[in-house]
mmCIF file with all atom_site columns, C-alpha atoms in Angstrom:
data_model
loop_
_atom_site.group_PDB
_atom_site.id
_atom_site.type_symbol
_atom_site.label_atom_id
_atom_site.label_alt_id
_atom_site.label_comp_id
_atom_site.label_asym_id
_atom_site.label_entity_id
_atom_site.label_seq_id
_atom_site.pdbx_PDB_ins_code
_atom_site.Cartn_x
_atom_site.Cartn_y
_atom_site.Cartn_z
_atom_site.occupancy
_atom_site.B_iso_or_equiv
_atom_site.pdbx_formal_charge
_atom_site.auth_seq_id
_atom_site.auth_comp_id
_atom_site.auth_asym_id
_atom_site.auth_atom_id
_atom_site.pdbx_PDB_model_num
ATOM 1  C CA . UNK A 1 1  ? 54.943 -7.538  74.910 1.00 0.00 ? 1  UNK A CA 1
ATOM 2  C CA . UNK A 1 2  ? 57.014 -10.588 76.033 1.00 0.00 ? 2  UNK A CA 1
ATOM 3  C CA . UNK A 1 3  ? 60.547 -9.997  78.200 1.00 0.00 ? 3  UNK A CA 1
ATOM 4  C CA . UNK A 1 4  ? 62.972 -12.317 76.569 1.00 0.00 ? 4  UNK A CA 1
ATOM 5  C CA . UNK A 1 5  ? 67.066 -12.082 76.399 1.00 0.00 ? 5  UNK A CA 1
ATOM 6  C CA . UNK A 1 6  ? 68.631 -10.630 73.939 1.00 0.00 ? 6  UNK A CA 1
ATOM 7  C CA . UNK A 1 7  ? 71.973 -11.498 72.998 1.00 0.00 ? 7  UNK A CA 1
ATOM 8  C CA . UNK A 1 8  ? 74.010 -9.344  69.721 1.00 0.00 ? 8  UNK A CA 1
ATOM 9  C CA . UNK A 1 9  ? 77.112 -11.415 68.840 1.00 0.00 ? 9  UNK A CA 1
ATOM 10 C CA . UNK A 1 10 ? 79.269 -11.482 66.281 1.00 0.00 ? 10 UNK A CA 1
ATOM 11 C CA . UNK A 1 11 ? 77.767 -12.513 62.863 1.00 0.00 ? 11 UNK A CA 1
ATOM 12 C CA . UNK A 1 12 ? 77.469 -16.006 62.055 1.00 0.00 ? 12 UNK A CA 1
ATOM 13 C CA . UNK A 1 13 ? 75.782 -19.012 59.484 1.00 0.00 ? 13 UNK A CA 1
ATOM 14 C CA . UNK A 1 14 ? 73.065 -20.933 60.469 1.00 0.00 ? 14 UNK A CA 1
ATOM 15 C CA . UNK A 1 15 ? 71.815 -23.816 58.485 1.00 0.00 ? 15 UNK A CA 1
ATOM 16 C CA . UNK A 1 16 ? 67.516 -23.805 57.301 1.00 0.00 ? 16 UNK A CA 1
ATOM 17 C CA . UNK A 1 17 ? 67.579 -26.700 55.463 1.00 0.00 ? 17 UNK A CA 1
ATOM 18 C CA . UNK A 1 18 ? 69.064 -25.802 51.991 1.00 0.00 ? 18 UNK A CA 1
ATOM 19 C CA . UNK A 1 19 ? 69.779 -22.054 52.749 1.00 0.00 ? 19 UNK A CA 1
ATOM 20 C CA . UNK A 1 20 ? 72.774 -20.855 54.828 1.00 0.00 ? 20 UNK A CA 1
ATOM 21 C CA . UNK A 1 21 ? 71.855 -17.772 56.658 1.00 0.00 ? 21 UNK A CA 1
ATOM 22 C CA . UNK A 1 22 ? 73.578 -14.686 58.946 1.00 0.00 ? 22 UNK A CA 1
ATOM 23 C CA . UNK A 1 23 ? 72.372 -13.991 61.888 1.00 0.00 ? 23 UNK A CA 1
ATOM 24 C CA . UNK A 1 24 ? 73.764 -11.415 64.517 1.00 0.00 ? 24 UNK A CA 1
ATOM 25 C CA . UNK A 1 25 ? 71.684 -12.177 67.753 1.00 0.00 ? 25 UNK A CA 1
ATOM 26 C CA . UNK A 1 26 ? 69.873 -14.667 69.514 1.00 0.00 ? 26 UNK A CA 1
ATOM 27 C CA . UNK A 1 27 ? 66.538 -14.201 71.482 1.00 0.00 ? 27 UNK A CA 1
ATOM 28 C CA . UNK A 1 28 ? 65.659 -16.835 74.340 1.00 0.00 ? 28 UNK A CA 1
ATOM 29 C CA . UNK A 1 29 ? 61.333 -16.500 75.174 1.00 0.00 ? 29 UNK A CA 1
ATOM 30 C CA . UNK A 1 30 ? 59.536 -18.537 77.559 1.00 0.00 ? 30 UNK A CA 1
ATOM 31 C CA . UNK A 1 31 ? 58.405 -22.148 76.644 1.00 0.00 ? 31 UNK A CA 1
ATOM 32 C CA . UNK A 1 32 ? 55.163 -21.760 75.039 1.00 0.00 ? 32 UNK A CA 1
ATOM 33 C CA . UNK A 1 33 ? 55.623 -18.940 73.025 1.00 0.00 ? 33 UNK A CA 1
ATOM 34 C CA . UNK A 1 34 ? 54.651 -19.706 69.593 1.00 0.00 ? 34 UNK A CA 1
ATOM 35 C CA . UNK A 1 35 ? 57.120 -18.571 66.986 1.00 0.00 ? 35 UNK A CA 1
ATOM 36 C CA . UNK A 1 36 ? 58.495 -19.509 63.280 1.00 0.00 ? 36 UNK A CA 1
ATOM 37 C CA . UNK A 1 37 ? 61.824 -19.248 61.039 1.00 0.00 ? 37 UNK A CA 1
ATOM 38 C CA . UNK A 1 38 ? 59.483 -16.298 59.592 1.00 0.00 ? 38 UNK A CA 1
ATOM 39 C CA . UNK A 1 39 ? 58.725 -14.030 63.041 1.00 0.00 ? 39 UNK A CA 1
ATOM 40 C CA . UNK A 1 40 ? 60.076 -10.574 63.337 1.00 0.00 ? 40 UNK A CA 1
ATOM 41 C CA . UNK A 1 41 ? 60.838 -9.544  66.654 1.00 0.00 ? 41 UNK A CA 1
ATOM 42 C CA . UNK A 1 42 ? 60.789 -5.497  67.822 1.00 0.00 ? 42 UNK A CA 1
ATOM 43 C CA . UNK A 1 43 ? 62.820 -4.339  70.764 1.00 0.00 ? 43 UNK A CA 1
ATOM 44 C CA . UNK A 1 44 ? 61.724 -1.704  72.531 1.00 0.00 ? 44 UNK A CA 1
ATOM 45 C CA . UNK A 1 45 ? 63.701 -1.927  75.579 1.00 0.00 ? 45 UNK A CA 1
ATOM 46 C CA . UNK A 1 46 ? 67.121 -3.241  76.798 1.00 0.00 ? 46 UNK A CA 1
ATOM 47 C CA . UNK A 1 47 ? 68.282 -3.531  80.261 1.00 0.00 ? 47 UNK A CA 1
ATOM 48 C CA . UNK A 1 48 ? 65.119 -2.157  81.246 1.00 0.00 ? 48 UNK A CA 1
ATOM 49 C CA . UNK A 1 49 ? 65.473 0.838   79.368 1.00 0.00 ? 49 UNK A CA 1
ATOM 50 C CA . UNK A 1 50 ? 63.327 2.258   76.456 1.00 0.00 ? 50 UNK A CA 1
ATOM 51 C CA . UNK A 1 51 ? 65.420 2.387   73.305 1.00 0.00 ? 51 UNK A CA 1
ATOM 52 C CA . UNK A 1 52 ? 65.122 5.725   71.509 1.00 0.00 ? 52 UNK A CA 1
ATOM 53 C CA . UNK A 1 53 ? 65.147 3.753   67.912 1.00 0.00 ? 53 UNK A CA 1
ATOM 54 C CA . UNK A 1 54 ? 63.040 0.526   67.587 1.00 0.00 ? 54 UNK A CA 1
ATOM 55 C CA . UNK A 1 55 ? 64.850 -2.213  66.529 1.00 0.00 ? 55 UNK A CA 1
ATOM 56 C CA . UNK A 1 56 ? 63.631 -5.186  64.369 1.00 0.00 ? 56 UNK A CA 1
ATOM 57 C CA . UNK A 1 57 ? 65.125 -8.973  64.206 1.00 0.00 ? 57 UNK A CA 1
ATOM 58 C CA . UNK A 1 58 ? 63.988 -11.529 61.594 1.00 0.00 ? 58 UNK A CA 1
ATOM 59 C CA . UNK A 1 59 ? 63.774 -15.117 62.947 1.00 0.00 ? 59 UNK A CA 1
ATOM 60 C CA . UNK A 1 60 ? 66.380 -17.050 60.887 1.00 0.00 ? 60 UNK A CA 1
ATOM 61 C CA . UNK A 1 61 ? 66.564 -20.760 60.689 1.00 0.00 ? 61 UNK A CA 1
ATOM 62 C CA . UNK A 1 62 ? 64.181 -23.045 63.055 1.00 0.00 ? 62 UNK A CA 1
ATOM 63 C CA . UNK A 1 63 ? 63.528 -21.981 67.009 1.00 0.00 ? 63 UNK A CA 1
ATOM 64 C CA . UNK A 1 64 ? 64.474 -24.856 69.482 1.00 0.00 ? 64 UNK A CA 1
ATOM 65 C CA . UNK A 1 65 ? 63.929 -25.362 73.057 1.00 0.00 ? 65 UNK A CA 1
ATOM 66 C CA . UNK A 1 66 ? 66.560 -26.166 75.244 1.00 0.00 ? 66 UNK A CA 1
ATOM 67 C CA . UNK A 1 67 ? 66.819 -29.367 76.824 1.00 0.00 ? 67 UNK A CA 1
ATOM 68 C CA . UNK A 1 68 ? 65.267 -28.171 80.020 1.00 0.00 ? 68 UNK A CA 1
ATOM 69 C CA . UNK A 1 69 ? 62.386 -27.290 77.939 1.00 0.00 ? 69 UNK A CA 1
ATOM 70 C CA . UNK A 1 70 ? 62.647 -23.847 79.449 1.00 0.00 ? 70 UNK A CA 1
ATOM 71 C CA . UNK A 1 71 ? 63.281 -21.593 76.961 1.00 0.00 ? 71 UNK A CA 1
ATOM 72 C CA . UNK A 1 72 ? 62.759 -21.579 73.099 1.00 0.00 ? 72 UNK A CA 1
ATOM 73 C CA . UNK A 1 73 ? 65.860 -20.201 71.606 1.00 0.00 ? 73 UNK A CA 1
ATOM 74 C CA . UNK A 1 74 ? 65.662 -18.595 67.540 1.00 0.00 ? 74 UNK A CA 1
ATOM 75 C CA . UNK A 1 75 ? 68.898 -17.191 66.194 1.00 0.00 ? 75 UNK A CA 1
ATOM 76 C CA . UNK A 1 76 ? 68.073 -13.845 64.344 1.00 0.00 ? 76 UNK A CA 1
ATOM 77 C CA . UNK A 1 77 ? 69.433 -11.332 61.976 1.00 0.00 ? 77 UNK A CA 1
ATOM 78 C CA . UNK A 1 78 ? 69.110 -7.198  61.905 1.00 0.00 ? 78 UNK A CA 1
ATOM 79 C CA . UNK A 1 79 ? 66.536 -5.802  59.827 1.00 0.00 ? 79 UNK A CA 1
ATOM 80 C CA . UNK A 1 80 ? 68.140 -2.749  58.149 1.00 0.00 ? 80 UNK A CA 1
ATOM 81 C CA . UNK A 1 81 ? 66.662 0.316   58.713 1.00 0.00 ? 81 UNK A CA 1
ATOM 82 C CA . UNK A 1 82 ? 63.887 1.243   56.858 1.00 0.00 ? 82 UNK A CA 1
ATOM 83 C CA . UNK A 1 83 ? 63.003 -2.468  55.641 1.00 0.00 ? 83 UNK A CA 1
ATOM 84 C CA . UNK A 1 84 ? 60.660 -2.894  58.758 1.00 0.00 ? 84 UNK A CA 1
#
């Protein structure tokens, strides 16, 4: 288990090199933490609470850090029920 922030938005496109992609949240991890345009997250808590269904993200387009070098950053979209 890793805490992160979550952030759901509004849908938009990212670019992955030739593919345009949706994505409806962002998730911001500590530096360090190794992940790819092809991990899926699972939340099982928000705002400190335990979520009563599990939720899964796909990592879409390529995770950056922020200038700091603080936080790695991946935009990521919903994984529809019963696809995880």
């Amino acid at each position: 288990t890793i805490r992160c922030r979550f952030i759901r938005r509004s849908t938009r496109e990212v670019v992955d090199g030739d593919r345009h992609e949706m994505t409806d949240a962002s998730v911001h991890l500590p530096s360090g933490t190794v992940v790819t345009n092809s991990t899926r997250f699972k939340i099982l808590k928000r705002n400190g609470r335990t979520l009563t269904t599990v939720e899964y993200y796909d990592v879409k387009g390529e995770p950056w850090e922020t200038e700091d070098n603080r936080v790695i950053v991946c935009d990521c979209q919903t994984v529809p029920v019963g696809a995880e």
